[in-house]
Coordinates of N, CA, C and O and ligand atoms in Angstrom, one line a residue:
M11 N 0.9 -1.2 0.0 CA 0.0 0.0 0.0 C 0.9 1.2 0.0 O 1.8 1.3 0.8
S12 N 0.6 2.2 -0.9 CA 1.4 3.4 -0.9 C 1.1 4.3 0.3 O 0.0 4.2 0.9
P13 N 2.0 5.2 0.6 CA 1.7 6.1 1.8 C 0.4 6.9 1.6 O -0.3 7.1 2.5
A14 N 0.2 7.3 0.3 CA -1.0 8.1 0.0 C -2.3 7.3 0.3 O -3.2 7.7 0.9
R15 N -2.2 6.0 -0.1 CA -3.4 5.1 0.1 C -3.6 4.9 1.6 O -4.7 4.8 2.1
A16 N -2.5 4.7 2.3 CA -2.5 4.4 3.7 C -3.2 5.6 4.4 O -4.0 5.5 5.3
W17 N -2.8 6.8 4.0 CA -3.3 8.1 4.6 C -4.8 8.2 4.3 O -5.6 8.4 5.2
F18 N -5.2 7.9 3.1 CA -6.7 8.0 2.7 C -7.5 6.9 3.5 O -8.5 7.2 4.0
L19 N -6.9 5.7 3.7 CA -7.5 4.7 4.5 C -7.7 5.1 5.9 O -8.8 5.0 6.5
A20 N -6.7 5.7 6.5 CA -6.7 6.2 7.9 C -7.8 7.3 8.0 O -8.6 7.2 9.0
M21 N -7.9 8.2 7.0 CA -8.9 9.2 7.1 C -10.3 8.6 7.0 O -11.2 9.0 7.7
A22 N -10.5 7.6 6.1 CA -11.8 7.0 5.9 C -12.2 6.3 7.1 O -13.4 6.4 7.5
I23 N -11.3 5.7 7.8 CA -11.7 5.0 9.1 C -12.1 6.0 10.1 O -13.0 5.9 10.9
F24 N -11.3 7.1 10.2 CA -11.6 8.2 11.1 C -13.0 8.7 10.9 O -13.8 8.9 11.8
V25 N -13.3 9.0 9.6 CA -14.7 9.6 9.3 C -15.7 8.6 9.6 O -16.8 9.0 10.2
A26 N -15.5 7.3 9.4 CA -16.5 6.3 9.7 C -16.7 6.2 11.2 O -17.9 5.9 11.6
C27 N -15.7 6.4 11.9 CA -15.8 6.2 13.4 C -16.3 7.5 14.1 O -16.7 7.4 15.2
Y28 N -16.2 8.6 13.4 CA -16.4 9.9 14.1 C -17.8 10.0 14.8 O -17.8 10.4 15.9
P29 N -18.9 9.6 14.1 CA -20.2 9.7 14.8 C -20.2 9.0 16.2 O -20.8 9.5 17.1
S30 N -19.5 7.9 16.3 CA -19.6 7.1 17.6 C -18.9 7.9 18.7 O -19.1 7.8 19.9
L31 N -18.0 8.9 18.3 CA -17.3 9.7 19.3 C -18.2 10.8 19.8 O -18.1 11.4 20.8
T32 N -19.3 11.2 19.0 CA -20.1 12.3 19.3 C -21.5 11.8 19.7 O -22.3 12.6 20.1
E33 N -21.8 10.5 19.7 CA -23.1 10.0 20.1 C -23.4 10.3 21.5 O -22.5 10.2 22.4
A34 N -24.7 10.7 21.8 CA -25.1 10.9 23.2 C -25.0 9.6 24.0 O -25.2 8.6 23.5
T35 N -24.6 9.8 25.2 CA -24.5 8.7 26.1 C -25.6 8.7 27.1 O -26.0 9.8 27.6
T36 N -26.2 7.5 27.4 CA -27.2 7.4 28.5 C -26.5 6.8 29.7 O -25.9 5.7 29.6
Y37 N -26.5 7.5 30.8 CA -25.9 7.1 32.0 C -27.0 6.6 33.0 O -27.9 7.3 33.3
T38 N -26.9 5.3 33.4 CA -27.8 4.9 34.5 C -27.2 5.3 35.8 O -26.1 4.9 36.2
V39 N -27.9 6.3 36.5 CA -27.3 6.9 37.7 C -27.1 5.8 38.8 O -28.0 5.1 39.1
G40 N -25.9 5.7 39.3 CA -25.5 4.7 40.3 C -25.2 3.4 39.7 O -25.0 2.4 40.5
D41 N -25.3 3.3 38.4 CA -25.1 2.0 37.7 C -26.0 0.9 38.3 O -27.2 1.1 38.4
A42 N -25.5 -0.3 38.6 CA -26.3 -1.4 39.1 C -27.0 -1.1 40.4 O -28.1 -1.6 40.7
F43 N -26.4 -0.2 41.2 CA -27.0 0.2 42.5 C -28.3 1.0 42.3 O -29.2 0.9 43.0
G44 N -28.3 1.8 41.2 CA -29.5 2.6 40.9 C -29.6 3.8 41.7 O -28.5 4.4 42.2
W45 N -30.8 4.3 41.9 CA -31.1 5.5 42.6 C -31.7 5.2 43.9 O -32.9 4.8 43.9
A46 N -31.0 5.2 45.0 CA -31.5 4.8 46.3 C -30.7 5.5 47.4 O -29.8 6.3 47.1
V47 N -31.0 5.2 48.6 CA -30.2 5.7 49.7 C -28.8 5.0 49.8 O -28.8 3.8 50.0
P48 N -27.7 5.7 49.6 CA -26.4 5.0 49.4 C -25.8 4.7 50.8 O -26.3 5.2 51.8
S49 N -24.7 4.1 50.7 CA -24.0 3.7 52.0 C -23.2 4.9 52.6 O -22.8 4.8 53.8
N50 N -23.0 5.9 51.8 CA -22.3 7.1 52.4 C -22.7 8.3 51.5 O -23.3 8.2 50.4
T51 N -22.5 9.5 52.1 CA -23.1 10.7 51.5 C -22.3 11.2 50.3 O -22.8 12.1 49.6
S52 N -21.2 10.6 50.0 CA -20.5 11.0 48.8 C -20.6 10.0 47.7 O -20.0 10.1 46.6
Y53 N -21.5 9.1 47.9 CA -21.7 8.0 46.9 C -21.9 8.4 45.5 O -21.2 8.0 44.5
Y54 N -22.9 9.4 45.2 CA -23.2 9.8 43.9 C -22.1 10.7 43.3 O -22.0 10.8 42.1
Q55 N -21.4 11.5 44.2 CA -20.3 12.3 43.7 C -19.2 11.4 43.3 O -18.5 11.7 42.3
T56 N -19.0 10.3 44.0 CA -18.0 9.3 43.5 C -18.4 8.7 42.2 O -17.5 8.6 41.3
W57 N -19.6 8.4 42.1 CA -20.1 7.8 40.8 C -19.9 8.8 39.6 O -19.5 8.4 38.5
A58 N -20.2 10.1 39.9 CA -20.1 11.1 38.8 C -18.6 11.5 38.5 O -18.4 12.0 37.4
A59 N -17.7 11.3 39.4 CA -16.4 11.9 39.4 C -15.6 11.5 38.1 O -14.9 12.3 37.6
D60 N -15.8 10.3 37.6 CA -15.0 9.8 36.5 C -15.7 10.0 35.2 O -15.3 9.4 34.2
K61 N -16.8 10.7 35.2 CA -17.6 10.9 34.0 C -17.6 12.3 33.5 O -17.6 13.2 34.3
T62 N -17.7 12.4 32.1 CA -17.8 13.8 31.5 C -19.2 13.8 30.9 O -19.4 13.1 29.9
F63 N -20.0 14.7 31.4 CA -21.3 14.8 30.9 C -21.4 16.0 29.8 O -20.8 17.0 30.0
V64 N -22.1 15.7 28.7 CA -22.1 16.6 27.6 C -23.5 16.9 27.3 O -24.4 16.0 27.4
V65 N -23.8 18.1 26.8 CA -25.2 18.4 26.4 C -25.6 17.4 25.4 O -24.9 17.0 24.4
G66 N -26.8 16.8 25.6 CA -27.4 15.8 24.7 C -27.3 14.4 25.4 O -28.1 13.5 25.0
D67 N -26.5 14.3 26.4 CA -26.5 13.0 27.2 C -27.7 12.9 28.0 O -28.5 13.9 28.2
V68 N -28.0 11.7 28.4 CA -29.2 11.4 29.2 C -28.9 10.7 30.5 O -28.0 9.8 30.6
L69 N -29.6 11.2 31.6 CA -29.5 10.5 32.9 C -30.7 9.6 33.0 O -31.8 10.0 32.9
N70 N -30.4 8.4 33.4 CA -31.4 7.4 33.6 C -31.5 7.1 35.1 O -30.6 6.4 35.6
F71 N -32.5 7.7 35.7 CA -32.7 7.4 37.2 C -33.7 6.2 37.2 O -34.9 6.3 36.8
T72 N -33.3 5.1 37.8 CA -34.2 3.9 37.9 C -34.1 3.4 39.4 O -33.0 3.4 39.9
W73 N -35.3 3.1 39.9 CA -35.3 2.6 41.3 C -36.5 1.7 41.5 O -37.4 1.7 40.8
T74 N -36.4 1.0 42.6 CA -37.5 0.3 43.2 C -37.8 0.8 44.6 O -36.9 1.5 45.1
G75 N -38.9 0.6 45.1 CA -39.2 1.2 46.4 C -39.6 2.7 46.3 O -40.0 3.1 45.2
T76 N -39.6 3.4 47.4 CA -40.1 4.8 47.4 C -39.0 5.8 47.3 O -38.3 6.1 48.2
H77 N -38.9 6.4 46.1 CA -38.0 7.5 45.8 C -38.6 8.4 44.8 O -39.6 8.1 44.2
D78 N -37.9 9.5 44.5 CA -38.3 10.3 43.4 C -37.1 11.1 43.0 O -36.0 10.9 43.5
V79 N -37.2 12.0 42.0 CA -36.1 12.8 41.5 C -36.7 14.2 41.4 O -37.6 14.5 40.6
A80 N -36.1 15.2 42.1 CA -36.4 16.6 41.9 C -35.4 17.2 40.9 O -34.2 17.1 41.2
D81 N -35.9 17.7 39.8 CA -35.0 18.3 38.8 C -35.1 19.9 38.9 O -36.1 20.4 39.5
N82 N -34.2 20.5 38.2 CA -34.2 22.0 38.2 C -34.2 22.7 39.6 O -35.0 23.6 39.8
I83 N -33.3 22.2 40.4 CA -33.2 22.8 41.7 C -31.9 23.6 41.7 O -30.9 23.3 41.0
S84 N -31.8 24.5 42.6 CA -30.6 25.4 42.7 C -29.5 24.7 43.6 O -29.8 23.7 44.3
K85 N -28.3 25.2 43.5 CA -27.2 24.6 44.4 C -27.6 24.8 45.8 O -27.4 23.9 46.6
A86 N -28.2 25.9 46.2 CA -28.5 26.2 47.6 C -29.5 25.1 48.1 O -29.4 24.6 49.2
D87 N -30.5 24.8 47.2 CA -31.5 23.8 47.6 C -31.0 22.4 47.6 O -31.4 21.6 48.4
Y88 N -30.0 22.2 46.7 CA -29.3 20.9 46.7 C -28.5 20.7 48.0 O -28.6 19.7 48.7
D89 N -27.8 21.8 48.4 CA -26.9 21.7 49.6 C -27.8 21.5 50.8 O -27.5 20.7 51.7
A90 N -29.0 22.2 50.9 CA -29.8 22.2 52.1 C -30.9 21.0 52.0 O -31.6 20.9 52.9
C91 N -30.9 20.3 50.9 CA -31.9 19.3 50.7 C -33.3 19.8 50.8 O -34.2 19.2 51.3
T92 N -33.5 21.0 50.2 CA -34.9 21.6 50.3 C -35.8 20.9 49.2 O -35.3 20.7 48.1
K93 N -37.0 20.6 49.7 CA -37.8 19.8 48.8 C -38.6 20.7 47.8 O -39.8 20.9 48.0
V94 N -37.9 21.1 46.8 CA -38.5 21.9 45.7 C -38.2 21.3 44.4 O -37.6 20.2 44.3
G95 N -38.6 22.0 43.3 CA -38.2 21.5 42.0 C -39.4 20.7 41.4 O -40.4 20.5 42.1
T96 N -39.1 20.2 40.2 CA -40.1 19.3 39.6 C -39.9 17.9 39.9 O -38.8 17.3 39.6
V97 N -40.8 17.3 40.6 CA -40.6 15.9 41.1 C -41.1 14.9 40.1 O -42.2 15.0 39.7
L98 N -40.2 13.9 39.8 CA -40.6 13.0 38.8 C -40.5 11.5 39.3 O -39.8 11.2 40.3
G99 N -41.4 10.7 38.7 CA -41.4 9.3 39.2 C -40.7 8.3 38.2 O -40.5 8.7 37.1
S100 N -40.3 7.1 38.8 CA -39.5 6.2 38.0 C -40.2 5.6 36.8 O -41.4 5.3 37.0
P101 N -39.6 5.2 35.7 CA -38.2 5.6 35.5 C -38.1 7.0 34.9 O -39.0 7.5 34.2
V102 N -37.0 7.7 35.2 CA -36.9 9.1 34.8 C -35.7 9.1 33.8 O -34.6 8.7 34.1
L103 N -36.0 9.6 32.6 CA -34.9 9.9 31.7 C -34.8 11.4 31.5 O -35.7 12.1 31.1
I104 N -33.7 12.0 31.9 CA -33.5 13.4 31.9 C -32.4 13.7 30.8 O -31.3 13.3 31.0
K105 N -32.8 14.4 29.8 CA -31.8 14.8 28.8 C -31.2 16.1 29.2 O -31.9 17.0 29.6
L106 N -29.9 16.1 29.1 CA -29.1 17.3 29.6 C -29.1 18.3 28.4 O -28.5 18.1 27.4
E107 N -29.9 19.4 28.6 CA -30.2 20.3 27.6 C -29.3 21.5 27.6 O -29.0 22.1 26.5
T108 N -28.8 21.9 28.8 CA -27.9 23.0 28.8 C -26.6 22.7 29.6 O -26.6 21.8 30.5
N109 N -25.5 23.4 29.2 CA -24.3 23.2 29.9 C -24.3 24.0 31.3 O -25.2 24.8 31.5
G110 N -23.4 23.6 32.1 CA -23.4 24.2 33.5 C -23.7 23.2 34.5 O -23.8 22.0 34.2
S111 N -24.0 23.6 35.7 CA -24.2 22.7 36.8 C -25.7 22.3 36.9 O -26.6 23.1 36.6
Q112 N -25.9 21.0 37.2 CA -27.3 20.5 37.4 C -27.3 19.7 38.7 O -26.4 19.0 39.0
Y113 N -28.5 19.8 39.4 CA -28.6 19.2 40.7 C -29.9 18.4 40.8 O -30.9 18.8 40.2
Y114 N -29.8 17.2 41.4 CA -30.9 16.3 41.5 C -30.9 15.8 42.9 O -29.9 15.4 43.5
I115 N -32.1 15.7 43.5 CA -32.2 15.1 44.9 C -33.5 14.2 44.9 O -34.4 14.4 44.1
C116 N -33.5 13.3 45.9 CA -34.7 12.6 46.2 C -35.4 13.4 47.3 O -34.7 13.8 48.3
T117 N -36.7 13.6 47.2 CA -37.4 14.4 48.2 C -38.1 13.5 49.2 O -38.9 14.1 50.1
V118 N -37.9 12.2 49.2 CA -38.6 11.3 50.1 C -37.8 11.3 51.5 O -36.6 11.1 51.5
G119 N -38.6 11.5 52.6 CA -38.0 11.5 53.9 C -36.7 12.1 54.0 O -36.5 13.2 53.4
P120 N -35.7 11.5 54.7 CA -34.4 12.1 54.9 C -33.4 11.6 53.8 O -32.2 11.8 54.0
H121 N -33.9 11.0 52.7 CA -33.0 10.4 51.7 C -31.9 11.3 51.2 O -30.7 10.9 51.1
C122 N -32.3 12.6 50.9 CA -31.3 13.5 50.4 C -30.2 13.7 51.3 O -29.0 13.7 51.0
S123 N -30.5 14.0 52.6 CA -29.4 14.3 53.6 C -28.6 13.0 53.9 O -27.5 13.1 54.3
L124 N -29.2 11.8 53.6 CA -28.4 10.6 53.7 C -27.5 10.3 52.5 O -26.8 9.3 52.4
G125 N -27.6 11.2 51.5 CA -26.7 11.1 50.3 C -27.4 10.8 49.0 O -26.7 10.7 48.0
Q126 N -28.7 10.7 49.0 CA -29.4 10.5 47.7 C -29.5 11.8 46.9 O -30.6 12.3 46.8
K127 N -28.4 12.3 46.4 CA -28.4 13.6 45.7 C -27.2 13.5 44.8 O -26.2 12.9 45.0
L128 N -27.4 14.2 43.6 CA -26.4 14.2 42.6 C -26.2 15.6 42.0 O -27.2 16.3 41.7
A129 N -25.0 16.0 41.9 CA -24.6 17.2 41.3 C -23.6 16.9 40.2 O -22.7 16.2 40.3
I130 N -23.9 17.5 39.0 CA -23.0 17.2 37.8 C -22.7 18.5 37.1 O -23.5 19.5 37.3
T131 N -21.7 18.5 36.4 CA -21.3 19.7 35.5 C -21.5 19.2 34.1 O -20.9 18.2 33.7
V132 N -22.3 19.9 33.3 CA -22.5 19.5 31.9 C -21.7 20.4 31.0 O -21.8 21.6 31.1
M133 N -20.9 19.8 30.2 CA -20.0 20.5 29.2 C -20.8 20.8 28.0 O -21.7 20.0 27.6
A134 N -20.4 21.9 27.3 CA -21.0 22.3 26.1 C -20.8 21.2 25.0 O -21.7 20.8 24.3
S135 N -19.5 20.8 24.9 CA -19.1 19.8 23.9 C -17.7 19.3 24.2 O -16.9 20.1 24.7
T136 N -17.4 18.1 23.9 CA -16.1 17.6 24.1 C -15.3 17.6 22.8 O -14.1 17.6 22.8
T137 N -16.0 17.5 21.7 CA -15.3 17.3 20.4 C -15.4 18.6 19.7 O -16.4 19.3 19.7
N138 N -14.3 19.0 19.0 CA -14.3 20.2 18.2 C -13.4 19.9 17.0 O -12.2 20.3 17.0
S139 N -13.9 19.2 16.1 CA -13.1 18.7 14.9 C -12.7 19.8 14.0 O -13.5 20.7 13.8
T140 N -11.5 19.8 13.5 CA -11.1 20.7 12.5 C -11.4 20.2 11.1 O -11.3 20.9 10.1
T141 N -11.8 18.9 11.0 CA -12.2 18.4 9.7 C -13.7 18.7 9.5 O -14.5 18.2 10.2
P142 N -14.0 19.4 8.4 CA -15.4 19.6 8.1 C -16.1 18.3 7.8 O -15.7 17.5 7.0
S143 N -17.2 18.1 8.5 CA -18.0 16.9 8.3 C -19.4 17.2 8.8 O -19.6 18.1 9.7
P144 N -20.5 16.6 8.3 CA -21.8 16.9 8.8 C -21.9 16.7 10.3 O -22.6 17.5 11.0
S145 N -21.3 15.7 10.9 CA -21.4 15.5 12.3 C -20.7 16.6 13.1 O -21.0 16.8 14.3
A146 N -19.6 17.2 12.5 CA -18.9 18.3 13.2 C -19.8 19.5 13.2 O -19.8 20.3 14.2
V147 N -20.6 19.7 12.2 CA -21.4 20.9 12.1 C -22.6 20.8 13.1 O -22.9 21.7 13.8
A148 N -23.1 19.6 13.2 CA -24.3 19.4 14.1 C -24.1 18.1 14.9 O -24.6 17.1 14.6
P149 N -23.2 18.2 16.0 CA -22.9 17.0 16.8 C -24.1 16.2 17.3 O -24.2 15.0 17.3
S150 N -25.1 17.0 17.7 CA -26.3 16.4 18.3 C -27.1 15.6 17.3 O -28.0 14.8 17.6
A151 N -26.8 15.9 16.0 CA -27.6 15.2 14.9 C -26.9 13.9 14.5 O -27.4 13.2 13.7
A152 N -25.8 13.5 15.2 CA -25.1 12.3 14.9 C -26.0 11.1 15.3 O -26.2 10.9 16.5
T153 N -26.5 10.4 14.4 CA -27.4 9.3 14.7 C -26.9 8.0 14.0 O -25.9 8.0 13.3
S154 N -27.6 7.0 14.3 CA -27.3 5.7 13.6 C -27.4 5.8 12.1 O -26.7 5.2 11.4
T155 N -28.3 6.8 11.6 CA -28.5 7.0 10.2 C -27.2 7.5 9.6 O -26.7 7.0 8.6
S156 N -26.6 8.6 10.2 CA -25.4 9.2 9.7 C -24.3 8.2 9.8 O -23.4 8.2 9.0
K157 N -24.3 7.4 10.9 CA -23.2 6.4 11.0 C -23.3 5.4 9.8 O -22.3 5.0 9.3
S158 N -24.5 4.9 9.5 CA -24.6 4.0 8.4 C -24.1 4.6 7.1 O -23.5 4.0 6.3
I159 N -24.5 5.9 6.9 CA -24.0 6.6 5.7 C -22.5 6.7 5.7 O -21.9 6.4 4.6
D160 N -21.9 7.0 6.8 CA -20.4 7.0 6.9 C -19.8 5.6 6.6 O -18.8 5.5 6.0
L161 N -20.5 4.6 7.1 CA -20.0 3.2 6.9 C -20.1 2.9 5.4 O -19.2 2.3 4.8
L162 N -21.2 3.4 4.7 CA -21.3 3.2 3.3 C -20.2 4.0 2.6 O -19.6 3.4 1.7
N163 N -19.9 5.2 3.0 CA -18.8 5.9 2.4 C -17.5 5.2 2.5 O -16.7 5.1 1.6
L164 N -17.3 4.6 3.7 CA -16.1 3.8 3.9 C -16.0 2.6 2.9 O -15.0 2.4 2.3
A165 N -17.1 1.9 2.8 CA -17.2 0.8 1.9 C -16.8 1.3 0.4 O -16.0 0.6 -0.2
V166 N -17.4 2.4 0.0 CA -17.1 2.9 -1.3 C -15.7 3.3 -1.4 O -15.0 2.9 -2.4
L167 N -15.1 3.9 -0.4 CA -13.7 4.3 -0.4 C -12.8 3.1 -0.5 O -11.8 3.1 -1.3
L168 N -13.1 2.1 0.3 CA -12.3 0.8 0.2 C -12.4 0.2 -1.1 O -11.4 -0.3 -1.7
F169 N -13.6 0.3 -1.8 CA -13.7 -0.3 -3.1 C -12.9 0.5 -4.1 O -12.1 -0.1 -4.9
V170 N -12.9 1.8 -4.0 CA -12.1 2.7 -4.9 C -10.6 2.4 -4.7 O -9.9 2.4 -5.7
L171 N -10.2 2.3 -3.5 CA -8.8 2.1 -3.2 C -8.2 0.7 -3.6 O -7.2 0.6 -4.1
F172 N -9.1 -0.3 -3.3 CA -8.6 -1.7 -3.5 C -9.3 -2.5 -4.5 O -8.9 -3.6 -4.8
G173 N -10.5 -2.0 -4.9 CA -11.3 -2.8 -5.8 C -10.8 -3.0 -7.2 O -9.8 -2.4 -7.6
Ligands
LIG220 C1 -18.8 5.7 49.4 O1 -19.2 4.5 48.8 C2 -18.6 4.2 47.5 C3 -19.2 2.9 47.0 O2 -19.1 1.9 48.0 C4 -17.0 4.1 47.7 O3 -16.5 3.9 46.4 C5 -16.5 5.4 48.3 O4 -15.2 5.3 48.5 C6 -17.2 5.7 49.6 N1 -16.8 7.0 50.0 C7 -16.5 7.3 51.3 C8 -16.1 8.7 51.6 O5 -16.6 6.4 52.2
LIG221 C1 -32.5 2.6 32.5 O1 -31.8 1.8 33.4 C2 -32.5 0.6 33.7 C3 -31.8 -0.1 34.8 O2 -30.4 -0.4 34.4 C4 -32.7 -0.2 32.4 O3 -33.4 -1.4 32.7 C5 -33.4 0.6 31.4 O4 -33.5 -0.1 30.2 C6 -32.7 1.9 31.2 N1 -33.4 2.7 30.2 C7 -32.9 3.3 29.2 C8 -33.8 4.1 28.3 O5 -31.6 3.3 29.0
LIG222 C1 -36.1 22.3 33.7 O1 -35.9 23.6 33.1 C2 -35.7 23.6 31.7 C3 -35.4 25.0 31.3 O2 -36.3 25.9 31.9 C4 -37.0 23.0 31.1 O3 -36.8 22.9 29.7 C5 -37.3 21.6 31.6 O4 -38.5 21.1 31.1 C6 -37.4 21.6 33.1 N1 -37.5 20.3 33.6 C7 -38.5 19.9 34.4 C8 -38.6 18.5 34.8 O5 -39.4 20.7 34.8
LIG223 C1 -21.9 27.2 28.3 O1 -21.1 27.1 27.2 C2 -20.9 28.3 26.5 C3 -20.2 28.1 25.2 O2 -19.1 27.2 25.3 C4 -20.1 29.2 27.4 O3 -19.9 30.5 26.8 C5 -20.9 29.4 28.8 O4 -20.1 30.1 29.7 C6 -21.2 28.0 29.4 N1 -22.0 28.2 30.5 C7 -21.8 27.6 31.7 C8 -22.8 27.9 32.8 O5 -20.9 26.8 31.8
LIG224 C1 -14.1 25.1 18.2 O1 -13.3 25.5 17.1 C2 -13.6 26.7 16.6 C3 -12.7 27.0 15.4 O2 -11.3 26.6 15.6 C4 -13.3 27.8 17.7 O3 -13.6 29.1 17.2 C5 -14.2 27.5 18.9 O4 -13.9 28.4 19.9 C6 -14.0 26.1 19.4 N1 -15.0 25.8 20.4 C7 -14.7 25.1 21.5 C8 -15.8 24.9 22.5 O5 -13.5 24.8 21.8
LIG225 CU1 -35.2 8.4 48.0

């Protein structure tokens, strides 16, 4: 394979893979533990600490038993566990629409003060490609459809290069 062909192949693979880098992620809050009263008050901050939330991602709050999720609360109400906000019942899928800080608490009994509370920072975007591509222009529009189109492009490129 010539260096030029190798370069084109590398670019084709990058373009084909690009949408998967920008696809929205759905996070199940607490993973297998779910949304419940945790063993310590930093449980959900520990859960969130290694994750980067981006506009378009979805939080999946799922639980059994008696809990809820209050959305759209302030940091002050999060800190004080004030029972305000829009209270939602399970299962709750919250799409992160705006960047900045978001706070969620359970308003049942003393659950919030026992640690059933989550604070996250939502980033505007993690990717900022210098390569013009449809998914770079509209990252939130990256869907399985555009991915199939890119895979089709890759197939065509491979055919042109090696066919
Ligand atoms: C809280 O619990 C989680 C999960 O068991 C653990 O990873 C974390 O270290 C705990 N934090 C503290 C401060 O005990
Ligand atoms: C939300 O999480 C629950 C528990 O893991 C899972 O059963 C459910 O399919 C998830 N829903 C979505 C839309 O991801
Ligand atoms: C939270 O606030 C945003 C912006 O005002 C709004 O679009 C969204 O519907 C609210 N969510 C709930 C659950 O009320
Ligand atoms: C949201 O993102 C925009 C554009 O990157 C930035 O100007 C703004 O300061 C951010 N807002 C917050 C609350 O982080
Ligand atoms: C993305 O790249 C453009 C062009 O280089 C730049 O103007 C813009 O500030 C960048 N945005 C972010 C969020 O880094
Ligand atoms: Cu609760």
